Short mmCIF file of C-alpha atoms in Angstrom, two decimals:
data_model
loop_
_atom_site.label_atom_id
_atom_site.label_comp_id
_atom_site.label_asym_id
_atom_site.label_seq_id
_atom_site.Cartn_x
_atom_site.Cartn_y
_atom_site.Cartn_z
CA MET A 881 -0.08 -37.61 -5.48
CA GLU A 882 3.00 -36.04 -3.92
CA LYS A 883 3.11 -32.28 -4.32
CA ILE A 884 6.16 -31.07 -6.23
CA ASP A 885 7.54 -27.74 -5.07
CA CYS A 886 8.63 -25.86 -8.18
CA LYS A 887 8.33 -22.35 -6.71
CA ARG A 888 11.07 -20.05 -7.91
CA ARG A 889 12.55 -17.60 -5.41
CA VAL A 890 11.64 -13.94 -5.84
CA VAL A 891 13.59 -10.90 -4.65
CA VAL A 892 13.09 -7.14 -4.46
CA THR A 893 15.62 -5.20 -6.53
CA GLY A 894 13.99 -1.78 -6.54
CA TYR A 895 11.22 0.20 -4.90
CA SER A 896 9.69 3.65 -4.72
CA MET A 897 6.96 5.48 -2.86
CA ILE A 898 5.15 8.77 -3.20
CA THR A 899 3.29 9.77 -0.03
CA ALA A 900 1.96 12.69 1.93
CA LEU A 901 5.45 12.88 3.43
CA GLY A 902 7.34 13.25 0.18
CA ASN A 903 7.55 12.68 -3.57
CA ASP A 904 10.29 10.07 -3.39
CA THR A 905 11.39 7.23 -1.16
CA ASP A 906 14.25 8.98 0.61
CA THR A 907 12.07 11.91 1.68
CA SER A 908 9.09 9.76 2.66
CA TRP A 909 11.14 7.22 4.58
CA GLY A 910 13.35 9.85 6.21
CA ARG A 911 10.33 11.68 7.60
CA MET A 912 8.55 8.43 8.45
CA ILE A 913 11.30 7.15 10.72
CA LYS A 914 11.41 10.57 12.40
CA GLY A 915 7.72 10.17 13.26
CA GLU A 916 6.52 13.16 11.26
CA SER A 917 2.96 13.60 10.01
CA GLY A 918 1.93 14.43 6.47
CA ILE A 919 -1.71 15.15 7.34
CA GLY A 920 -3.06 18.66 6.86
CA PRO A 921 -6.05 20.73 5.71
CA ILE A 922 -7.59 19.77 2.38
CA THR A 923 -6.49 22.14 -0.40
CA ARG A 924 -7.85 20.29 -3.47
CA PHE A 925 -11.34 21.73 -2.97
CA ASP A 926 -13.24 23.90 -0.52
CA ALA A 927 -13.98 21.53 2.36
CA GLN A 928 -15.64 24.15 4.57
CA ASP A 929 -19.01 22.37 4.60
CA TYR A 930 -17.62 18.85 5.05
CA ALA A 931 -17.44 17.03 8.37
CA THR A 932 -13.84 16.10 7.54
CA LYS A 933 -11.59 18.91 6.37
CA ILE A 934 -8.22 17.12 6.47
CA ALA A 935 -6.34 14.61 4.34
CA GLY A 936 -2.90 13.29 3.47
CA GLU A 937 -2.29 15.17 0.23
CA VAL A 938 0.80 14.66 -1.93
CA LYS A 939 2.37 18.11 -2.16
CA GLY A 940 4.35 19.71 -4.98
CA PHE A 941 4.30 16.70 -7.30
CA ASP A 942 5.23 17.53 -10.91
CA PRO A 943 4.15 14.80 -13.34
CA GLU A 944 6.16 16.40 -16.15
CA LYS A 945 9.35 15.12 -14.51
CA PHE A 946 8.24 11.64 -15.55
CA ILE A 947 5.71 12.08 -18.37
CA GLU A 948 5.75 14.17 -21.54
CA LYS A 949 3.68 17.33 -21.13
CA LYS A 950 1.26 16.43 -23.93
CA GLU A 951 0.59 13.05 -22.31
CA VAL A 952 -0.02 14.33 -18.77
CA LYS A 953 -3.51 15.64 -19.53
CA LYS A 954 -4.55 12.24 -20.91
CA MET A 955 -4.27 10.60 -17.48
CA ASP A 956 -5.83 10.82 -14.05
CA GLN A 957 -3.49 11.69 -11.21
CA PHE A 958 -3.38 8.12 -9.84
CA ILE A 959 -1.81 7.09 -13.16
CA HIS A 960 0.74 9.91 -12.84
CA TYR A 961 1.75 8.52 -9.47
CA ALA A 962 1.96 4.94 -10.79
CA ILE A 963 4.20 5.97 -13.69
CA ALA A 964 6.46 8.13 -11.53
CA CYS A 965 6.91 5.43 -8.91
CA SER A 966 7.47 2.73 -11.52
CA LYS A 967 10.16 4.76 -13.26
CA MET A 968 11.94 5.59 -9.99
CA ALA A 969 11.81 1.95 -8.88
CA LEU A 970 13.10 0.73 -12.26
CA ASP A 971 15.96 3.22 -12.13
CA MET A 972 16.87 1.99 -8.68
CA SER A 973 16.82 -1.64 -9.79
CA GLY A 974 18.97 -1.13 -12.86
CA LEU A 975 16.71 -3.53 -14.75
CA ASP A 976 17.03 -2.90 -18.48
CA ILE A 977 13.92 -3.87 -20.44
CA THR A 978 15.01 -4.91 -23.93
CA GLU A 979 13.43 -6.59 -26.91
CA ALA A 980 15.05 -9.81 -25.73
CA ASN A 981 13.48 -9.85 -22.24
CA ALA A 982 10.41 -7.60 -22.58
CA HIS A 983 7.98 -10.52 -22.91
CA MET A 984 9.10 -11.79 -19.50
CA VAL A 985 8.73 -8.45 -17.68
CA GLY A 986 5.21 -7.63 -16.54
CA VAL A 987 3.28 -4.89 -14.77
CA TRP A 988 0.68 -5.50 -12.06
CA ILE A 989 -0.58 -2.26 -10.50
CA GLY A 990 -3.97 -1.74 -8.90
CA ALA A 991 -6.10 1.03 -7.43
CA GLY A 992 -9.02 0.76 -5.08
CA ILE A 993 -11.19 3.42 -6.71
CA GLY A 994 -9.26 4.79 -9.70
CA GLY A 995 -10.15 7.95 -11.59
CA LEU A 996 -12.80 9.40 -9.32
CA MET A 997 -11.52 12.96 -9.71
CA THR A 998 -11.73 12.60 -13.50
CA ILE A 999 -15.31 11.32 -13.24
CA GLU A 1000 -16.31 14.27 -11.06
CA LYS A 1001 -14.61 16.79 -13.38
CA TYR A 1002 -16.15 15.51 -16.59
CA HIS A 1003 -19.56 14.94 -15.09
CA SER A 1004 -19.65 18.64 -14.19
CA MET A 1005 -18.48 19.55 -17.70
CA LEU A 1006 -21.20 17.37 -19.22
CA LEU A 1007 -23.93 19.02 -17.14
CA GLU A 1008 -22.64 22.50 -17.86
CA GLY A 1009 -21.66 22.22 -21.52
CA GLY A 1010 -23.13 19.07 -22.97
CA PRO A 1011 -21.55 15.95 -24.50
CA LYS A 1012 -19.22 17.85 -26.82
CA LYS A 1013 -17.22 18.93 -23.77
CA ILE A 1014 -16.12 15.36 -23.03
CA SER A 1015 -12.55 14.47 -23.97
CA PRO A 1016 -11.85 11.34 -26.06
CA PHE A 1017 -9.35 10.48 -23.34
CA PHE A 1018 -12.01 10.52 -20.60
CA ILE A 1019 -12.46 6.73 -20.38
CA PRO A 1020 -8.74 5.81 -20.60
CA MET A 1021 -8.01 8.47 -17.97
CA LEU A 1022 -10.13 6.81 -15.31
CA LEU A 1023 -9.75 3.07 -15.95
CA ILE A 1024 -7.74 1.36 -13.22
CA ASN A 1025 -5.96 -1.00 -15.63
CA LEU A 1026 -4.59 2.00 -17.53
CA ALA A 1027 -2.11 2.46 -14.65
CA PRO A 1028 -0.25 -0.74 -15.57
CA GLY A 1029 -1.19 -0.15 -19.20
CA GLN A 1030 0.55 3.22 -19.34
CA VAL A 1031 3.53 1.91 -17.37
CA SER A 1032 3.83 -0.93 -19.87
CA ILE A 1033 3.67 1.46 -22.84
CA MET A 1034 6.31 3.76 -21.33
CA THR A 1035 8.73 1.03 -20.21
CA GLY A 1036 8.24 -1.51 -22.98
CA ALA A 1037 7.29 -4.31 -20.57
CA LYS A 1038 5.34 -6.87 -22.63
CA GLY A 1039 4.73 -9.58 -20.03
CA PRO A 1040 1.64 -10.11 -17.85
CA ASN A 1041 -0.26 -6.85 -17.46
CA ALA A 1042 -3.32 -6.34 -15.26
CA SER A 1043 -4.80 -4.77 -12.14
CA THR A 1044 -6.00 -6.27 -8.91
CA VAL A 1045 -8.84 -4.27 -7.36
CA SER A 1046 -9.57 -5.20 -3.75
CA ALA A 1047 -10.23 -1.97 -1.87
CA CYS A 1048 -7.64 -1.36 0.86
CA SER A 1049 -5.90 -4.67 0.10
CA THR A 1050 -5.22 -3.74 -3.52
CA GLY A 1051 -1.52 -2.88 -3.29
CA THR A 1052 -0.73 -5.96 -1.22
CA ASN A 1053 -2.73 -8.26 -3.49
CA SER A 1054 -1.03 -6.75 -6.55
CA ILE A 1055 2.44 -7.46 -5.19
CA GLY A 1056 1.41 -10.91 -4.02
CA ASP A 1057 -0.15 -11.75 -7.38
CA ALA A 1058 3.00 -10.52 -9.17
CA TYR A 1059 5.15 -12.62 -6.85
CA LYS A 1060 3.18 -15.73 -7.76
CA ILE A 1061 3.48 -14.96 -11.48
CA ILE A 1062 7.27 -15.02 -11.18
CA ALA A 1063 7.30 -17.96 -8.78
CA ARG A 1064 5.41 -20.16 -11.26
CA GLY A 1065 7.55 -19.08 -14.20
CA ASP A 1066 5.18 -16.86 -16.17
CA ALA A 1067 7.54 -13.87 -15.87
CA ASP A 1068 11.09 -13.18 -14.73
CA ALA A 1069 10.39 -9.68 -13.41
CA MET A 1070 7.33 -7.64 -12.42
CA ILE A 1071 6.66 -3.98 -11.69
CA ALA A 1072 4.03 -4.22 -8.96
CA GLY A 1073 2.10 -2.21 -6.39
CA GLY A 1074 -0.71 0.28 -6.02
CA ALA A 1075 -1.64 3.89 -6.77
CA GLU A 1076 -4.51 6.12 -5.68
CA SER A 1077 -5.65 9.74 -5.81
CA THR A 1078 -9.21 10.33 -4.68
CA ILE A 1079 -9.11 13.31 -2.33
CA SER A 1080 -12.27 14.74 -3.84
CA PRO A 1081 -15.71 15.95 -2.75
CA LEU A 1082 -17.40 12.63 -3.55
CA CYS A 1083 -14.76 10.57 -1.76
CA ILE A 1084 -14.76 12.64 1.42
CA SER A 1085 -18.55 12.98 1.56
CA GLY A 1086 -18.98 9.26 0.87
CA PHE A 1087 -16.67 8.18 3.66
CA ASN A 1088 -18.20 10.81 5.94
CA ALA A 1089 -21.63 9.32 5.27
CA MET A 1090 -20.21 5.99 6.52
CA LYS A 1091 -18.82 7.70 9.66
CA ALA A 1092 -15.44 6.25 8.69
CA LEU A 1093 -13.24 9.38 8.75
CA SER A 1094 -11.61 11.29 11.56
CA THR A 1095 -13.10 14.73 12.21
CA ARG A 1096 -10.17 15.95 14.30
CA ASN A 1097 -9.92 18.96 11.99
CA ASP A 1098 -8.26 21.28 14.48
CA GLU A 1099 -5.32 18.89 14.98
CA PRO A 1100 -4.58 17.33 11.58
CA ALA A 1101 -1.21 15.90 12.59
CA LYS A 1102 -2.86 14.06 15.48
CA ALA A 1103 -5.91 12.81 13.57
CA SER A 1104 -4.55 9.43 12.47
CA ARG A 1105 -3.93 7.53 15.71
CA PRO A 1106 -4.00 3.74 15.26
CA PHE A 1107 -4.54 1.68 18.43
CA ASP A 1108 -5.09 4.82 20.52
CA LYS A 1109 -8.14 4.91 22.80
CA ASN A 1110 -9.23 8.25 21.31
CA ARG A 1111 -9.07 7.31 17.62
CA ASP A 1112 -12.12 8.45 15.69
CA GLY A 1113 -11.59 7.19 12.16
CA PHE A 1114 -9.05 7.09 9.37
CA VAL A 1115 -7.64 9.93 7.27
CA VAL A 1116 -7.85 9.65 3.46
CA SER A 1117 -4.52 10.04 1.69
CA GLU A 1118 -3.00 9.32 -1.70
CA GLY A 1119 0.18 8.29 -3.47
CA SER A 1120 1.81 5.16 -4.80
CA GLY A 1121 4.09 2.34 -3.73
CA ILE A 1122 5.87 0.16 -6.31
CA VAL A 1123 8.37 -2.67 -6.03
CA ILE A 1124 10.48 -4.37 -8.70
CA LEU A 1125 10.30 -8.12 -8.21
CA GLU A 1126 12.70 -10.47 -9.97
CA GLU A 1127 13.43 -14.16 -10.09
CA MET A 1128 16.39 -14.55 -7.78
CA ASP A 1129 18.86 -16.30 -10.09
CA SER A 1130 18.35 -13.85 -12.95
CA ALA A 1131 18.75 -10.91 -10.54
CA ILE A 1132 21.99 -12.38 -9.22
CA ARG A 1133 23.29 -13.07 -12.74
CA ARG A 1134 22.89 -9.45 -13.78
CA GLY A 1135 24.56 -8.24 -10.58
CA ALA A 1136 21.49 -6.54 -9.13
CA LYS A 1137 21.51 -5.22 -5.58
CA ILE A 1138 18.91 -7.18 -3.63
CA TYR A 1139 17.04 -5.47 -0.80
CA ALA A 1140 14.80 -8.28 0.45
CA GLU A 1141 13.25 -11.56 -0.56
CA ILE A 1142 9.49 -12.01 -0.79
CA VAL A 1143 8.74 -15.48 0.55
CA GLY A 1144 5.04 -15.64 1.39
CA TYR A 1145 1.61 -14.43 0.35
CA GLY A 1146 -1.69 -15.16 2.06
CA VAL A 1147 -5.27 -14.18 1.30
CA SER A 1148 -8.66 -14.76 2.89
CA SER A 1149 -12.20 -13.41 3.13
CA ASP A 1150 -14.20 -12.46 6.20
CA ALA A 1151 -17.48 -13.41 4.46
CA TYR A 1152 -19.14 -11.19 7.04
CA HIS A 1153 -19.99 -7.56 6.14
CA LEU A 1154 -19.37 -4.99 3.41
CA SER A 1155 -17.29 -2.69 5.61
CA THR A 1156 -17.07 -4.01 9.19
CA PRO A 1157 -14.49 -6.74 9.85
CA ASP A 1158 -15.46 -10.12 11.24
CA PRO A 1159 -15.64 -9.65 15.06
CA GLU A 1160 -13.97 -13.04 15.51
CA ALA A 1161 -11.03 -11.76 13.42
CA LYS A 1162 -10.79 -15.06 11.55
CA GLY A 1163 -10.25 -13.39 8.18
CA ALA A 1164 -7.19 -11.47 9.35
CA TYR A 1165 -6.03 -14.57 11.24
CA TYR A 1166 -6.11 -16.80 8.16
CA SER A 1167 -4.55 -14.15 5.92
CA MET A 1168 -1.47 -14.05 8.16
CA LYS A 1169 -1.49 -17.79 8.79
CA ASN A 1170 -1.70 -18.56 5.07
CA ALA A 1171 1.16 -16.17 4.27
CA ILE A 1172 3.38 -17.74 6.92
CA GLY A 1173 2.48 -21.21 5.67
CA ASP A 1174 3.26 -20.18 2.10
CA ALA A 1175 6.67 -18.98 3.29
CA GLY A 1176 7.34 -22.37 4.86
CA ILE A 1177 8.17 -20.87 8.24
CA LYS A 1178 6.60 -20.80 11.71
CA GLU A 1179 4.81 -18.04 13.58
CA ASP A 1180 7.78 -17.79 15.95
CA ASP A 1181 9.99 -16.74 13.03
CA ILE A 1182 8.15 -13.43 12.54
CA ASP A 1183 9.92 -10.42 14.10
CA TYR A 1184 7.82 -7.47 12.92
CA ILE A 1185 4.38 -6.66 11.51
CA ASN A 1186 3.62 -3.61 9.41
CA ALA A 1187 0.00 -3.39 10.53
CA HIS A 1188 -2.99 -2.38 8.47
CA GLY A 1189 -3.66 -0.11 11.47
CA THR A 1190 -6.22 2.28 10.02
CA SER A 1191 -7.14 4.24 13.17
CA THR A 1192 -10.73 2.97 13.08
CA TYR A 1193 -12.22 1.34 16.15
CA TYR A 1194 -13.03 -2.06 14.67
CA ASN A 1195 -10.01 -2.54 12.41
CA ASP A 1196 -7.42 -1.86 15.10
CA LEU A 1197 -9.26 -4.00 17.60
CA ASN A 1198 -9.68 -6.92 15.20
CA GLU A 1199 -6.13 -6.82 13.88
CA THR A 1200 -4.91 -6.95 17.46
CA LYS A 1201 -7.25 -9.85 18.17
CA ALA A 1202 -6.04 -11.75 15.09
CA VAL A 1203 -2.39 -11.29 16.06
CA LYS A 1204 -3.11 -12.65 19.54
CA GLN A 1205 -4.99 -15.63 18.14
CA LEU A 1206 -2.23 -16.54 15.71
CA PHE A 1207 0.88 -15.81 17.74
CA GLY A 1208 -0.29 -16.66 21.26
CA GLU A 1209 2.29 -15.69 23.88
CA LYS A 1210 4.63 -14.52 21.11
CA ALA A 1211 2.19 -11.68 20.34
CA LYS A 1212 3.38 -9.67 23.34
CA LYS A 1213 6.96 -9.83 22.06
CA LEU A 1214 6.22 -8.87 18.47
CA LYS A 1215 7.08 -5.42 17.18
CA ILE A 1216 4.14 -3.87 15.32
CA SER A 1217 3.59 -0.43 13.81
CA SER A 1218 1.28 1.46 11.50
CA VAL A 1219 2.73 3.99 9.07
CA LYS A 1220 -0.83 5.19 8.42
CA SER A 1221 -0.40 7.18 11.64
CA MET A 1222 1.90 9.44 9.61
CA ILE A 1223 0.69 9.26 6.01
CA GLY A 1224 -3.00 8.43 6.43
CA HIS A 1225 -4.80 5.71 4.50
CA ALA A 1226 -3.90 5.73 0.81
CA LEU A 1227 -6.64 3.19 0.03
CA GLY A 1228 -5.56 1.10 -3.00
CA ALA A 1229 -2.01 2.45 -2.74
CA ALA A 1230 -1.66 1.67 0.96
CA GLY A 1231 -0.43 -1.89 0.56
CA GLY A 1232 2.15 -0.86 -2.02
CA ILE A 1233 3.50 1.94 0.16
CA GLU A 1234 3.53 -0.30 3.22
CA ALA A 1235 5.31 -3.08 1.32
CA VAL A 1236 8.06 -0.59 0.47
CA ALA A 1237 8.23 0.46 4.13
CA THR A 1238 8.46 -3.20 5.18
CA VAL A 1239 11.28 -3.88 2.71
CA LEU A 1240 13.12 -0.88 4.14
CA THR A 1241 12.53 -2.20 7.65
CA VAL A 1242 14.05 -5.61 6.97
CA ASP A 1243 16.89 -4.04 4.99
CA THR A 1244 17.83 -1.30 7.46
CA GLY A 1245 16.61 -2.73 10.75
CA ILE A 1246 14.70 0.50 11.44
CA MET A 1247 11.08 0.02 12.46
CA PRO A 1248 8.94 3.13 11.89
CA PRO A 1249 6.80 4.25 14.82
CA THR A 1250 3.06 4.47 15.38
CA ILE A 1251 2.72 8.15 16.19
CA ASN A 1252 -0.12 9.71 18.21
CA LEU A 1253 -0.28 6.64 20.43
CA GLU A 1254 -0.79 8.68 23.58
CA GLU A 1255 -3.42 6.71 25.48
CA PRO A 1256 -3.43 3.09 24.29
CA ASP A 1257 -6.78 1.35 23.95
CA PRO A 1258 -6.84 -1.23 26.78
CA GLU A 1259 -8.01 -3.80 24.23
CA CYS A 1260 -5.10 -2.96 21.93
CA ASP A 1261 -2.35 -3.98 24.29
CA LEU A 1262 0.54 -5.09 22.08
CA ASP A 1263 3.85 -3.36 21.29
CA TYR A 1264 2.98 -0.89 18.52
CA ILE A 1265 6.33 0.98 18.67
CA PRO A 1266 4.75 4.13 20.11
CA ASN A 1267 5.87 7.51 18.76
CA VAL A 1268 9.60 6.81 18.28
CA ALA A 1269 11.26 4.50 15.74
CA GLN A 1270 13.22 1.54 17.03
CA LYS A 1271 16.05 -0.61 15.69
CA ALA A 1272 16.22 -4.40 15.63
CA ASP A 1273 17.55 -7.23 13.51
CA ILE A 1274 14.47 -8.19 11.50
CA LYS A 1275 14.71 -11.47 9.58
CA TYR A 1276 11.02 -11.98 8.72
CA ALA A 1277 8.33 -9.31 8.55
CA LEU A 1278 4.64 -9.32 7.68
CA SER A 1279 2.76 -6.57 5.86
CA ASN A 1280 -1.02 -6.67 6.40
CA SER A 1281 -3.87 -5.17 4.38
CA PHE A 1282 -7.56 -5.67 5.11
CA GLY A 1283 -10.20 -4.14 2.84
CA PHE A 1284 -13.90 -3.41 2.50
CA GLY A 1285 -15.84 -6.51 1.55
CA GLY A 1286 -13.76 -8.52 4.00
CA THR A 1287 -10.85 -9.00 1.59
CA ASN A 1288 -7.57 -9.68 3.39
CA ALA A 1289 -3.98 -9.99 2.16
CA THR A 1290 -0.60 -10.48 3.82
CA LEU A 1291 2.95 -10.54 2.50
CA VAL A 1292 6.05 -12.03 4.13
CA PHE A 1293 9.40 -10.38 3.45
CA LYS A 1294 12.74 -11.90 4.45
CA LYS A 1295 16.02 -10.11 5.06
CA TRP A 1296 18.40 -10.72 2.19
CA GLU A 1297 21.41 -12.63 3.42
CA GLY A 1298 23.10 -13.35 0.10
#
């Protein structure tokens, strides 16, 4: 039977990010393209006895700017970030959710871990004071799907509402899943992305036990160094990245400003190991290949890759290997960078933040740098835009996310040409 292509086109009409560089898009992006670092000493708890004493903390965030004071205490911080980003992205888009269209506007926001800080807090309260100390809001505070749930309640969006949970690929999967919902006609608009806030004793000690984190405590700003020979692990961070996706014709009809088109989404599994990527890099290879195929374009059409680029030995090596396998000679000409060098690894929020950065790249032509790339790993020998942002006309860009469990996801964004 002949396959009928009924895929509707999907565009980005709004976006927002909260990162270690700033509490809004303009601040985060402005510092990002200047090559500044948001990594510093941990202040959320006393990290004196921990191997890693640094993180990419969001600083000075006030949830009461976005949420009623009485409601703030009913939510974990990752939900605060999701709501704030969603509201800022909606404001940017100008999308008005009404009784007439609410059933066709959905929310798809994920987190990799969710309310870990809430779990730690209330576990201590339980041990110290018994079960009567536990709040009736404890469970709703920590559940990952309460991020889209709360956004839905506050915006009135009554369409598809759920969370994708896929470790470091969560934000990318969430946006990709939302894209497909619109493309197949189950919604006309989606609020999509990721949020995370887990800079806590359990998180840091857990990743330290895996030997996954950088211990460059004396030089926090230089700790996250993707593709550099002297990288020694990633830096945990937090925040949120949200995009407003809309069916193209409806966005045009309402006169929305369009910042990019999302044209492809690819997923794959390494089927190899719980935390180490497949040494043959086939998972990352097929994630990118599938996304490009879904977009209906060729490898040669890609101009830029926003890399997963975690600053761990195996990830950076394998992502490089996958790019070489897929793009062949073109790999040497590709522009690639990792914004994690500046903001750290925001886990389930990373893909959402990096999708926003990729949209900004195709819209503005500014490619953020990979900072701290001082002595390139000989095996990571591609053009990672070292230390200083560059400008180029970017028509198609990839955004990669690869997570624990071998879960891989890639998005393709296209420059909006009207």
